[in-house]
Short mmCIF file of C-alpha atoms and ligand atoms in Angstrom, two decimals:
data_model
loop_
_atom_site.label_atom_id
_atom_site.label_comp_id
_atom_site.label_asym_id
_atom_site.label_seq_id
_atom_site.Cartn_x
_atom_site.Cartn_y
_atom_site.Cartn_z
CA MET A 21 -19.48 26.52 1.72
CA THR A 22 -21.82 24.80 4.18
CA MET A 23 -19.94 23.14 7.19
CA LEU A 24 -21.02 20.45 9.47
CA ASN A 25 -20.82 21.26 12.99
CA VAL A 26 -17.42 19.60 13.15
CA GLY A 27 -16.33 22.00 10.46
CA ARG A 28 -16.23 19.65 7.74
CA PRO A 29 -17.12 21.21 4.33
CA THR A 30 -20.12 19.51 2.90
CA ARG A 31 -21.52 21.13 -0.08
CA PRO A 32 -19.25 21.99 -3.10
CA GLU A 33 -19.08 25.40 -4.36
CA ALA A 34 -20.69 26.26 -7.77
CA VAL A 35 -19.05 24.63 -10.47
CA ALA A 36 -19.26 27.82 -12.61
CA GLN A 37 -21.74 30.63 -12.33
CA SER A 38 -24.15 28.96 -14.65
CA GLN A 39 -24.19 25.72 -12.14
CA PRO A 40 -25.44 26.55 -8.76
CA ALA A 41 -24.41 24.40 -5.76
CA THR A 42 -27.31 21.99 -5.03
CA LEU A 43 -29.68 22.85 -2.23
CA THR A 44 -29.09 19.61 -0.29
CA GLY A 45 -25.49 18.98 -0.79
CA GLY A 46 -26.59 15.88 -2.93
CA ARG A 47 -25.21 15.63 -6.27
CA GLY A 48 -26.69 13.62 -9.27
CA LEU A 49 -28.28 10.71 -6.89
CA LEU A 50 -25.22 10.75 -4.66
CA GLN A 51 -26.34 12.13 -1.13
CA ASP A 52 -24.19 13.97 1.05
CA GLU A 53 -23.53 11.93 4.10
CA PRO A 54 -23.32 13.29 7.57
CA LEU A 55 -21.21 11.15 10.30
CA ILE A 56 -23.20 8.28 11.85
CA PHE A 57 -23.52 10.22 15.04
CA GLU A 58 -25.04 13.00 13.32
CA LEU A 59 -27.52 10.82 11.55
CA GLY A 60 -28.58 8.53 14.26
CA GLY A 61 -30.72 9.63 17.14
CA TRP A 62 -30.29 8.56 20.60
CA GLU A 63 -33.82 7.75 21.42
CA LYS A 64 -34.40 5.01 18.83
CA THR A 65 -32.91 1.90 17.99
CA GLY A 66 -32.72 -0.44 14.93
CA VAL A 67 -33.24 -3.75 17.13
CA ASP A 68 -36.31 -4.58 19.63
CA LEU A 69 -34.69 -6.23 22.57
CA ALA A 70 -36.35 -7.05 25.81
CA GLU A 71 -35.47 -4.99 29.03
CA PRO A 72 -32.68 -6.98 30.50
CA ASP A 73 -33.18 -8.48 33.99
CA LEU A 74 -29.55 -8.23 35.32
CA GLY A 75 -30.43 -8.22 38.91
CA ALA A 76 -27.50 -7.00 41.29
CA ASP A 77 -24.32 -6.24 39.66
CA ASP A 78 -20.65 -5.93 40.97
CA LEU A 79 -19.85 -2.67 39.19
CA GLY A 80 -20.53 -0.44 41.98
CA ASP A 81 -19.15 3.31 41.34
CA LEU A 82 -18.22 1.88 37.73
CA ALA A 83 -21.87 1.25 36.54
CA ARG A 84 -22.79 3.79 33.69
CA ASN A 85 -25.14 6.29 35.01
CA ALA A 86 -25.73 8.17 31.53
CA PRO A 87 -26.81 6.81 28.24
CA ILE A 88 -24.22 5.16 26.27
CA GLY A 89 -24.43 7.66 23.13
CA LEU A 90 -24.60 5.30 20.39
CA PRO A 91 -26.46 6.46 17.43
CA GLY A 92 -29.71 4.58 16.76
CA LEU A 93 -30.25 3.67 13.11
CA SER A 94 -33.02 1.52 11.40
CA GLU A 95 -31.57 -1.22 9.34
CA PRO A 96 -32.11 0.73 6.09
CA GLU A 97 -30.55 3.77 7.65
CA ALA A 98 -27.37 1.93 8.96
CA LEU A 99 -27.02 0.09 5.47
CA ARG A 100 -27.38 3.16 3.38
CA HIS A 101 -25.01 5.04 5.72
CA TYR A 102 -22.23 2.57 4.86
CA VAL A 103 -23.13 2.16 1.21
CA ARG A 104 -23.20 5.91 0.70
CA LEU A 105 -19.76 6.14 2.40
CA SER A 106 -18.48 3.48 0.13
CA GLN A 107 -19.53 5.53 -2.79
CA LYS A 108 -17.17 8.14 -1.62
CA ASN A 109 -14.10 5.88 -2.03
CA HIS A 110 -12.36 5.35 -5.13
CA ALA A 111 -11.56 1.50 -5.61
CA ILE A 112 -9.80 -0.56 -8.16
CA ASP A 113 -13.19 -2.20 -8.74
CA LEU A 114 -14.50 0.95 -9.97
CA ALA A 115 -11.57 2.19 -12.40
CA LEU A 116 -8.06 2.39 -13.14
CA TYR A 117 -6.00 3.05 -10.27
CA PRO A 118 -2.71 4.42 -11.62
CA LEU A 119 -0.50 4.98 -8.64
CA GLY A 120 3.02 4.32 -9.14
CA SER A 121 5.03 2.25 -6.27
CA CYS A 122 1.83 1.02 -5.33
CA THR A 123 0.82 -1.78 -7.79
CA MET A 124 -3.02 -1.36 -7.53
CA LYS A 125 -4.13 -4.28 -9.34
CA HIS A 126 -7.23 -6.30 -9.98
CA ASN A 127 -8.21 -8.44 -7.21
CA PRO A 128 -9.76 -11.59 -8.67
CA ARG A 129 -12.91 -12.70 -7.33
CA LEU A 130 -11.55 -16.27 -7.09
CA ASN A 131 -9.39 -15.13 -4.42
CA GLU A 132 -12.49 -13.76 -2.56
CA LYS A 133 -14.19 -17.24 -2.94
CA MET A 134 -11.11 -19.29 -1.62
CA ALA A 135 -10.61 -16.90 1.19
CA ARG A 136 -14.29 -17.39 2.19
CA LEU A 137 -14.30 -21.24 2.41
CA ALA A 138 -15.42 -21.84 5.98
CA GLY A 139 -12.11 -24.47 6.25
CA PHE A 140 -9.76 -21.22 6.04
CA ALA A 141 -12.25 -18.57 7.16
CA ASP A 142 -13.60 -19.92 10.38
CA LEU A 143 -10.39 -20.93 11.86
CA HIS A 144 -9.09 -19.61 15.34
CA PRO A 145 -5.39 -19.14 15.80
CA LEU A 146 -5.51 -21.00 18.94
CA GLN A 147 -7.05 -24.38 17.29
CA PRO A 148 -4.84 -27.41 17.87
CA ALA A 149 -2.50 -27.97 14.95
CA SER A 150 -4.24 -31.27 14.45
CA THR A 151 -7.49 -29.53 13.52
CA ILE A 152 -5.79 -27.00 11.07
CA GLN A 153 -3.78 -29.14 8.54
CA GLY A 154 -5.14 -27.76 5.63
CA ALA A 155 -4.26 -24.21 6.64
CA LEU A 156 -0.97 -25.14 7.65
CA ALA A 157 -0.25 -26.93 4.46
CA LEU A 158 -1.58 -23.90 2.21
CA MET A 159 0.98 -21.72 4.46
CA ASP A 160 3.77 -24.26 3.75
CA GLN A 161 2.76 -24.00 0.09
CA LEU A 162 2.62 -20.42 -0.20
CA ALA A 163 6.32 -20.47 1.41
CA HIS A 164 7.17 -23.01 -1.38
CA TRP A 165 6.09 -20.37 -3.99
CA LEU A 166 7.83 -17.41 -2.61
CA LYS A 167 11.23 -19.24 -2.00
CA THR A 168 10.99 -20.71 -5.46
CA LEU A 169 10.20 -17.25 -7.17
CA THR A 170 12.87 -15.51 -5.36
CA GLY A 171 15.34 -18.50 -5.18
CA MET A 172 15.89 -17.82 -1.40
CA PRO A 173 16.11 -20.59 1.02
CA ALA A 174 13.77 -19.18 3.92
CA VAL A 175 10.79 -16.92 4.40
CA ALA A 176 8.86 -15.32 7.29
CA LEU A 177 5.14 -15.25 6.69
CA SER A 178 4.15 -13.31 9.68
CA PRO A 179 5.03 -9.60 8.92
CA LYS A 180 1.83 -7.70 8.31
CA ALA A 181 2.90 -5.26 5.35
CA GLY A 182 5.89 -4.02 3.36
CA ALA A 183 7.29 -1.87 6.00
CA HIS A 184 6.70 -4.34 8.63
CA GLY A 185 8.67 -6.43 6.38
CA GLU A 186 11.35 -4.25 6.34
CA LEU A 187 11.49 -4.25 10.13
CA CYS A 188 11.63 -8.01 9.93
CA GLY A 189 14.68 -7.79 7.56
CA LEU A 190 16.50 -5.31 9.60
CA LEU A 191 16.02 -7.20 12.76
CA ALA A 192 17.44 -10.32 11.43
CA ILE A 193 20.49 -8.51 9.99
CA ARG A 194 20.97 -6.91 13.28
CA ALA A 195 20.77 -10.20 14.91
CA ALA A 196 23.25 -11.54 12.67
CA HIS A 197 25.82 -8.81 13.20
CA GLU A 198 25.27 -8.88 17.01
CA ALA A 199 25.67 -12.87 17.04
CA ARG A 200 29.29 -12.07 15.56
CA GLY A 201 29.78 -9.41 18.22
CA ASP A 202 30.08 -6.63 15.43
CA ALA A 203 27.88 -3.67 16.57
CA ARG A 204 27.60 -1.93 13.25
CA LYS A 205 25.94 1.69 13.23
CA ARG A 206 24.96 2.70 9.66
CA VAL A 207 22.51 1.74 6.71
CA LEU A 208 23.03 2.93 3.59
CA VAL A 209 19.69 3.95 1.54
CA PRO A 210 19.54 5.47 -1.87
CA SER A 211 18.00 9.13 -2.20
CA SER A 212 15.08 7.84 -4.24
CA ALA A 213 14.09 5.31 -1.61
CA HIS A 214 10.31 5.04 -0.32
CA GLY A 215 10.43 6.93 2.99
CA THR A 216 9.68 3.44 4.93
CA ASN A 217 13.21 2.56 4.24
CA PRO A 218 14.98 5.03 6.12
CA ALA A 219 12.40 5.31 8.75
CA THR A 220 12.79 1.54 9.45
CA ALA A 221 16.79 1.70 9.56
CA ALA A 222 16.15 4.72 12.11
CA PHE A 223 13.51 2.48 14.14
CA VAL A 224 16.06 -0.40 14.49
CA GLY A 225 18.60 2.07 15.89
CA TYR A 226 20.78 2.82 12.70
CA ALA A 227 22.14 5.96 11.54
CA VAL A 228 20.79 6.44 7.79
CA GLU A 229 22.99 7.77 5.32
CA GLU A 230 21.86 8.64 1.75
CA ILE A 231 23.50 7.12 -1.27
CA ALA A 232 23.73 9.52 -4.35
CA GLN A 233 21.73 8.90 -7.65
CA THR A 234 23.37 8.97 -11.29
CA ALA A 235 22.10 11.18 -13.90
CA ASP A 236 20.16 8.06 -15.38
CA GLY A 237 18.28 7.34 -11.92
CA ARG A 238 20.25 4.57 -10.59
CA VAL A 239 22.44 4.08 -7.63
CA ASP A 240 25.77 5.84 -7.90
CA LEU A 241 28.28 2.89 -7.61
CA GLY A 242 31.25 5.42 -6.84
CA ASP A 243 29.25 6.98 -3.92
CA LEU A 244 28.01 3.71 -2.79
CA ALA A 245 31.52 2.43 -2.75
CA ALA A 246 32.98 5.48 -0.75
CA LYS A 247 30.34 5.25 1.76
CA LEU A 248 30.45 1.30 2.48
CA GLY A 249 32.76 0.73 5.50
CA PRO A 250 33.35 -1.65 8.48
CA ASP A 251 30.41 0.07 10.29
CA VAL A 252 27.97 -0.37 7.50
CA ALA A 253 25.24 -3.03 8.62
CA ALA A 254 23.40 -2.94 5.54
CA ILE A 255 22.28 -1.27 2.16
CA MET A 256 18.41 -0.95 1.31
CA VAL A 257 17.70 -0.84 -2.31
CA THR A 258 14.66 -1.04 -4.23
CA ASN A 259 14.71 -3.22 -7.56
CA PRO A 260 13.28 -2.10 -9.70
CA ASN A 261 13.93 1.45 -8.18
CA THR A 262 11.23 3.81 -7.25
CA CYS A 263 12.07 5.61 -10.74
CA GLY A 264 10.60 2.46 -12.79
CA LEU A 265 14.28 1.47 -13.66
CA PHE A 266 16.12 -1.74 -13.05
CA GLU A 267 19.27 -1.23 -11.25
CA ARG A 268 21.80 -2.36 -13.88
CA ASP A 269 24.71 -2.75 -11.53
CA ILE A 270 22.64 -4.62 -8.94
CA VAL A 271 25.22 -7.61 -9.07
CA GLU A 272 28.06 -5.20 -8.40
CA ILE A 273 26.17 -3.60 -5.80
CA ALA A 274 25.59 -6.83 -3.84
CA ARG A 275 29.31 -7.61 -4.24
CA LEU A 276 30.67 -4.52 -2.87
CA THR A 277 28.20 -4.74 0.14
CA HIS A 278 29.31 -8.37 0.84
CA GLU A 279 32.98 -7.36 0.65
CA ALA A 280 32.28 -4.76 3.32
CA GLY A 281 30.56 -7.27 5.66
CA ALA A 282 27.10 -5.78 5.08
CA TYR A 283 24.06 -7.25 4.26
CA PHE A 284 22.01 -6.45 1.17
CA TYR A 285 18.33 -5.68 2.07
CA CYS A 286 16.11 -5.33 -1.07
CA ASP A 287 12.87 -3.71 -1.04
CA GLY A 288 10.65 -5.94 -3.01
CA ALA A 289 7.70 -3.58 -3.44
CA ASN A 290 8.40 -3.61 -7.18
CA PHE A 291 8.55 -7.26 -7.51
CA ASN A 292 5.63 -7.28 -9.93
CA ALA A 293 7.95 -6.10 -12.57
CA ILE A 294 10.32 -9.00 -12.47
CA VAL A 295 8.33 -12.01 -10.89
CA GLY A 296 9.05 -15.17 -12.67
CA ARG A 297 11.93 -13.63 -14.69
CA VAL A 298 14.57 -12.71 -12.24
CA ARG A 299 15.31 -14.14 -8.89
CA PRO A 300 16.32 -12.17 -6.24
CA ALA A 301 18.81 -14.48 -4.77
CA ASP A 302 20.71 -14.55 -8.12
CA LEU A 303 21.27 -10.92 -7.61
CA GLY A 304 22.92 -11.23 -4.15
CA VAL A 305 20.01 -10.19 -1.95
CA ASP A 306 20.18 -11.17 1.80
CA ALA A 307 16.43 -10.26 2.80
CA MET A 308 13.50 -9.12 0.71
CA HIS A 309 9.91 -8.45 1.71
CA ILE A 310 7.09 -8.90 -0.85
CA ASN A 311 4.07 -7.03 -0.48
CA LEU A 312 1.63 -9.55 -1.27
CA HIS A 313 -0.90 -6.57 -2.04
CA LYS A 314 1.20 -5.31 -4.83
CA THR A 315 2.39 -8.47 -6.61
CA PHE A 316 -0.03 -11.15 -5.43
CA SER A 317 -3.25 -9.38 -6.15
CA THR A 318 -4.53 -9.44 -2.44
CA PRO A 319 -6.63 -6.13 -1.63
CA HIS A 320 -4.87 -2.84 -0.30
CA GLY A 321 -6.42 -1.84 2.94
CA GLY A 322 -6.17 1.44 4.51
CA GLY A 323 -2.98 0.24 6.33
CA GLY A 324 -4.08 -3.20 6.48
CA PRO A 325 -5.09 -6.08 6.42
CA GLY A 326 -1.78 -6.75 4.72
CA ALA A 327 1.01 -9.14 4.47
CA GLY A 328 4.52 -8.46 3.69
CA PRO A 329 6.45 -12.04 3.85
CA VAL A 330 10.22 -11.70 4.00
CA VAL A 331 12.65 -14.04 1.86
CA LEU A 332 15.87 -14.65 3.66
CA SER A 333 19.45 -16.00 2.59
CA ALA A 334 21.05 -18.59 4.22
CA ALA A 335 23.24 -16.46 5.92
CA LEU A 336 20.14 -14.64 7.63
CA ALA A 337 17.58 -17.67 7.96
CA PRO A 338 18.77 -18.68 11.48
CA TYR A 339 17.34 -15.27 12.86
CA ALA A 340 14.19 -15.51 11.15
CA PRO A 341 11.28 -14.71 13.49
CA THR A 342 8.92 -17.58 14.78
CA PRO A 343 6.48 -19.12 14.19
CA TRP A 344 7.24 -21.25 11.00
CA VAL A 345 5.49 -24.19 9.56
CA VAL A 346 7.30 -27.72 9.73
CA HIS A 347 6.20 -30.94 8.01
CA GLY A 348 7.08 -33.91 9.71
CA GLU A 349 5.69 -37.62 9.85
CA ALA A 350 3.03 -36.56 12.29
CA GLY A 351 1.59 -33.79 9.67
CA PHE A 352 2.22 -30.07 9.78
CA GLY A 353 3.10 -28.14 12.76
CA LEU A 354 3.84 -24.31 13.65
CA VAL A 355 7.09 -23.93 15.47
CA GLU A 356 6.32 -21.24 18.10
CA HIS A 357 9.63 -21.39 20.12
CA VAL A 358 12.90 -23.05 19.69
CA GLU A 359 15.14 -23.31 22.87
CA GLY A 360 18.34 -21.73 22.27
CA SER A 361 17.41 -20.61 18.84
CA ALA A 362 19.08 -17.65 17.12
CA SER A 363 15.58 -16.50 16.09
CA PHE A 364 15.35 -12.68 17.15
CA GLY A 365 11.67 -13.31 18.06
CA ARG A 366 8.28 -12.67 16.87
CA MET A 367 6.64 -10.05 14.39
CA SER A 368 3.31 -10.53 15.51
CA ALA A 369 0.97 -12.29 17.53
CA PHE A 370 -0.19 -15.75 15.90
CA HIS A 371 1.08 -16.72 12.43
CA GLY A 372 0.32 -13.53 10.13
CA GLN A 373 -2.70 -12.59 7.68
CA MET A 374 -4.42 -16.04 6.78
CA GLY A 375 -6.86 -14.36 4.50
CA MET A 376 -4.14 -12.79 2.31
CA PHE A 377 -2.25 -16.12 2.30
CA VAL A 378 -5.23 -17.94 0.88
CA ARG A 379 -5.67 -15.12 -1.74
CA ALA A 380 -2.32 -14.81 -2.93
CA LEU A 381 -1.89 -18.66 -3.16
CA THR A 382 -5.02 -18.64 -5.38
CA TYR A 383 -3.64 -15.94 -7.17
CA MET A 384 -0.23 -17.84 -7.74
CA MET A 385 -1.92 -21.11 -8.82
CA SER A 386 -4.39 -19.91 -10.96
CA HIS A 387 -1.32 -18.27 -12.98
CA GLY A 388 0.89 -20.93 -12.82
CA ALA A 389 4.71 -20.44 -13.21
CA ASP A 390 4.24 -19.14 -16.89
CA GLY A 391 1.32 -16.90 -16.00
CA LEU A 392 3.42 -15.33 -13.32
CA ARG A 393 6.33 -14.49 -15.86
CA GLN A 394 3.60 -13.19 -18.12
CA VAL A 395 2.42 -10.88 -15.23
CA ALA A 396 5.64 -9.16 -15.32
CA GLU A 397 5.98 -9.01 -18.90
CA ASP A 398 2.62 -7.56 -19.32
CA ALA A 399 3.06 -4.97 -16.79
CA VAL A 400 6.25 -3.67 -18.31
CA LEU A 401 4.79 -3.69 -21.71
CA ASN A 402 1.77 -1.66 -20.31
CA ALA A 403 4.13 0.88 -18.60
CA ASN A 404 6.15 1.25 -21.61
CA TYR A 405 3.08 1.78 -23.75
CA ILE A 406 1.81 4.45 -21.32
CA LYS A 407 5.46 6.28 -21.71
CA ALA A 408 5.51 5.89 -25.33
CA ARG A 409 2.03 7.46 -25.93
CA LEU A 410 2.54 10.44 -23.52
CA SER A 411 6.16 11.06 -23.93
CA GLY A 412 5.41 13.46 -26.80
CA VAL A 413 3.57 15.78 -24.72
CA MET A 414 5.03 15.28 -21.06
CA THR A 415 8.61 15.13 -20.25
CA ALA A 416 10.21 12.16 -18.79
CA PRO A 417 13.35 12.68 -16.60
CA PHE A 418 15.17 9.55 -17.79
CA ASP A 419 15.58 8.33 -21.32
CA GLY A 420 14.95 4.64 -22.51
CA PRO A 421 12.42 1.98 -21.56
CA CYS A 422 11.13 1.81 -18.07
CA MET A 423 9.92 -1.30 -16.03
CA HIS A 424 6.47 -1.40 -14.65
CA GLU A 425 6.00 2.26 -14.04
CA ALA A 426 6.39 5.61 -16.20
CA LEU A 427 7.97 8.32 -14.38
CA PHE A 428 7.20 11.98 -15.71
CA ASP A 429 8.62 15.35 -14.43
CA ASP A 430 6.93 18.73 -14.48
CA ALA A 431 9.29 20.17 -17.08
CA TRP A 432 6.71 20.15 -19.62
CA LEU A 433 4.39 22.33 -17.33
CA GLU A 434 6.77 25.20 -17.34
CA GLY A 435 5.45 28.46 -18.11
CA THR A 436 1.62 27.15 -18.08
CA ASP A 437 1.21 28.23 -14.38
CA VAL A 438 -0.14 24.66 -13.77
CA SER A 439 1.53 22.47 -11.34
CA THR A 440 1.83 18.72 -10.81
CA LEU A 441 -0.82 19.09 -8.27
CA ASP A 442 -3.37 20.99 -10.14
CA PHE A 443 -2.95 18.58 -13.25
CA ALA A 444 -3.57 15.70 -10.82
CA LYS A 445 -6.78 17.33 -9.43
CA ALA A 446 -7.83 18.17 -13.08
CA MET A 447 -7.70 14.25 -13.60
CA ILE A 448 -10.20 13.68 -10.90
CA ASP A 449 -12.85 15.87 -12.85
CA GLU A 450 -12.23 13.57 -15.97
CA GLY A 451 -12.95 10.37 -14.02
CA PHE A 452 -9.31 9.34 -13.31
CA HIS A 453 -7.79 8.55 -9.95
CA PRO A 454 -4.49 10.76 -9.97
CA MET A 455 -0.99 8.91 -10.36
CA THR A 456 1.39 9.14 -7.64
CA MET A 457 2.55 12.82 -7.44
CA TYR A 458 5.78 14.31 -5.98
CA PHE A 459 7.18 10.77 -5.48
CA PRO A 460 10.05 9.88 -5.97
CA LEU A 461 11.47 13.01 -4.40
CA VAL A 462 14.59 13.06 -6.55
CA VAL A 463 12.45 14.08 -9.66
CA HIS A 464 10.92 17.49 -9.64
CA GLY A 465 7.06 17.54 -9.76
CA ALA A 466 7.02 13.93 -10.30
CA MET A 467 4.11 12.17 -11.74
CA LEU A 468 4.66 8.26 -11.57
CA ILE A 469 2.24 6.08 -13.28
CA GLU A 470 1.72 2.26 -12.94
CA PRO A 471 -1.02 0.75 -14.89
CA THR A 472 -0.26 -2.96 -13.95
CA GLU A 473 -0.77 -5.98 -16.28
CA THR A 474 -4.61 -6.00 -15.49
CA GLU A 475 -5.73 -2.96 -17.50
CA SER A 476 -6.75 -3.62 -21.02
CA LYS A 477 -5.33 -1.69 -23.83
CA ALA A 478 -8.86 0.00 -24.59
CA GLU A 479 -8.87 1.25 -20.63
CA ILE A 480 -5.06 2.42 -21.08
CA ASP A 481 -6.00 4.11 -24.16
CA ARG A 482 -8.79 6.07 -22.48
CA PHE A 483 -6.40 7.02 -19.83
CA CYS A 484 -3.65 8.30 -22.14
CA ASP A 485 -6.49 10.29 -24.30
CA ALA A 486 -7.67 11.97 -21.00
CA LEU A 487 -4.03 12.93 -20.06
CA LEU A 488 -3.33 14.04 -23.53
CA ALA A 489 -6.51 16.36 -23.61
CA LEU A 490 -5.54 17.59 -20.32
CA ALA A 491 -2.12 18.46 -21.24
CA GLY A 492 -3.40 20.18 -24.28
CA ALA A 493 -5.66 22.28 -22.38
CA ALA A 494 -2.82 23.48 -19.91
CA LYS A 495 -0.61 24.12 -22.91
CA ALA A 496 -3.35 26.11 -24.34
CA GLY A 497 -3.61 28.39 -21.21
CA ASP A 498 -6.81 27.20 -19.87
CA VAL A 499 -5.56 27.61 -16.28
CA ASP A 500 -9.05 27.97 -14.69
CA ARG A 501 -9.47 24.26 -15.51
CA PHE A 502 -6.67 23.22 -13.11
CA LYS A 503 -6.72 26.00 -10.42
CA GLY A 504 -9.79 25.37 -9.01
CA ALA A 505 -10.19 21.63 -9.73
CA PRO A 506 -11.80 19.44 -8.85
CA PHE A 507 -14.92 20.76 -9.58
CA HIS A 508 -16.88 17.73 -9.71
CA ALA A 509 -15.69 15.73 -6.79
CA PRO A 510 -18.03 15.86 -3.62
CA LEU A 511 -15.19 17.58 -1.82
CA ARG A 512 -12.79 20.08 -3.42
CA ARG A 513 -9.20 20.86 -2.21
CA LEU A 514 -8.81 19.86 1.40
CA ASP A 515 -6.01 21.14 3.66
CA GLU A 516 -4.52 17.53 3.74
CA THR A 517 -1.41 19.07 5.74
CA LEU A 518 -3.81 20.41 8.69
CA ALA A 519 -5.98 16.89 8.48
CA ALA A 520 -2.49 14.94 8.85
CA ARG A 521 -1.25 17.18 11.66
CA LYS A 522 -4.37 18.02 13.60
CA PRO A 523 -6.78 15.04 12.90
CA LYS A 524 -10.11 15.59 14.61
CA LEU A 525 -10.49 11.74 15.82
CA ARG A 526 -13.26 12.53 18.19
CA TRP A 527 -16.88 13.53 17.18
CA LYS A 528 -18.40 15.75 20.05
CA PRO A 529 -21.97 16.76 19.55
CA GLU A 530 -22.23 20.76 19.41
CA GLU A 531 -25.83 20.68 20.80
CA PRO A 532 -25.70 19.00 24.21
CA ALA A 533 -27.54 15.82 22.78
CA LEU A 534 -26.53 13.51 25.43
CA ALA A 535 -27.42 15.79 28.00
CA ALA A 536 -30.74 16.41 26.70
CA ALA A 537 -31.32 12.59 26.36
CA GLU A 538 -30.47 11.77 30.12
C1 PLP B 299 4.72 0.37 -0.88
C2 PLP B 299 6.01 0.02 -0.68
C3 PLP B 299 6.85 0.20 0.45
C4 PLP B 299 5.84 -0.04 1.94
O1 PLP B 299 5.07 -1.13 1.68
P1 PLP B 299 3.57 -1.18 2.75
O2 PLP B 299 3.12 -2.57 2.37
O3 PLP B 299 2.84 -0.20 2.16
O4 PLP B 299 3.93 -1.12 4.05
C5 PLP B 299 7.88 -0.07 0.76
N1 PLP B 299 8.74 0.53 -0.20
C6 PLP B 299 8.29 0.67 -1.53
C7 PLP B 299 9.10 1.00 -2.72
C8 PLP B 299 6.82 0.62 -1.66
O5 PLP B 299 6.35 1.11 -2.96
#
């Protein structure tokens, strides 16, 4: 395998003896792509600028005395570099993205068109309210839809992601307890929870305690009741949960929690499964984040730009973070600060992710109330179709229908010498992004598949056919197909742990290129 000078492997090894590695590292019209610093020369530039006549400056010792070291590329070189990089990313616009617990659904182009309207896209967050009445009206309307769909009286729009929303909810809960002089210490979280739940509770300063799971994949009520007590500040429960199952005892869970004087934080990442059908307020929820990128079709980015608004019950609403939109005789306004209010503060500079607000409201309004209900129904139908098609071969840890995602374990792979990881890597060779692997942790070798409502039956069938064919190969002992997979991807199996633990974040030239240019 060839390495770049930063130690990054570039060329794939031979797929098989009969297929040699390419000579250039390119593959089927896809070129191998170096880093931009390896690509661009110091000596050239893509633009033709006049020598600046700066005269004397005040920088003194701080003036740069070496070249800045930016790579120079012509316009086509720069453009191609980024287009080639984009081809290395899988995307929802390329194919099905079956990650469970992530709800990777189609991003309608109408959303993009609306978000690019100059009246939304060209605003500055410091403009006077009188000049952004339309944007504030849009935020007000989004808040109205979120409150109506959840049945909750208040919403904080500013959190920037689901995890940020969890932080918002727990800060409101902490503020509510503190306002009563009730310094509670513990937060209870089920064993199947997403990692952000215990991380958030710990970040806010709580001790985290795990709630056991029943044999059918739900919260163990007996264990919850035993662990609730006067020092429990909140429970954090995902519904439908991360096993793709509706918590049947959710009303009783809420009742027990409130009886103990604690609040019920609901992780709303799976709202896509129940939107338009179930109002979390009716279940006894006190706070819930809504990942606009999971339920309301805004793009997932690498950690952003997201939006995770948090709906709050009447008990928590007084502690909501600023700012919020108000509507009075003078039109719309943004409340930034209220003297003497119980608000716990702010979650972010300014007001949140405007571009995501526009996209989410566009999605809501283009579907209407009945369309949003159908979203949930179709998402659940599609997941159950997958579960039914694959269950003959793959094993599901929990019987019965699922909600929006179908969970399998690795019991069916026993004796094949193929692991969940091998199976997922072989899916890449077949042109499919793998499902979520090894999550939730409570299921051995978990494979969590979420098709969403936006995939057609034909596409879901193609996906199931590929999985069934691979499963057949695994059972037939074709182990080589799995152990070395992916064979056809630009890069093979990477040391993901090393990459996460010791990321190389800074490029340094091997050759003293900068020195040479001086
Ligand atoms: C995605 C997810 C989160 C975190 O949301 P982000 O928007 O990625 O921060 C939390 N809980 C569950 C169950 C999730 O699926």
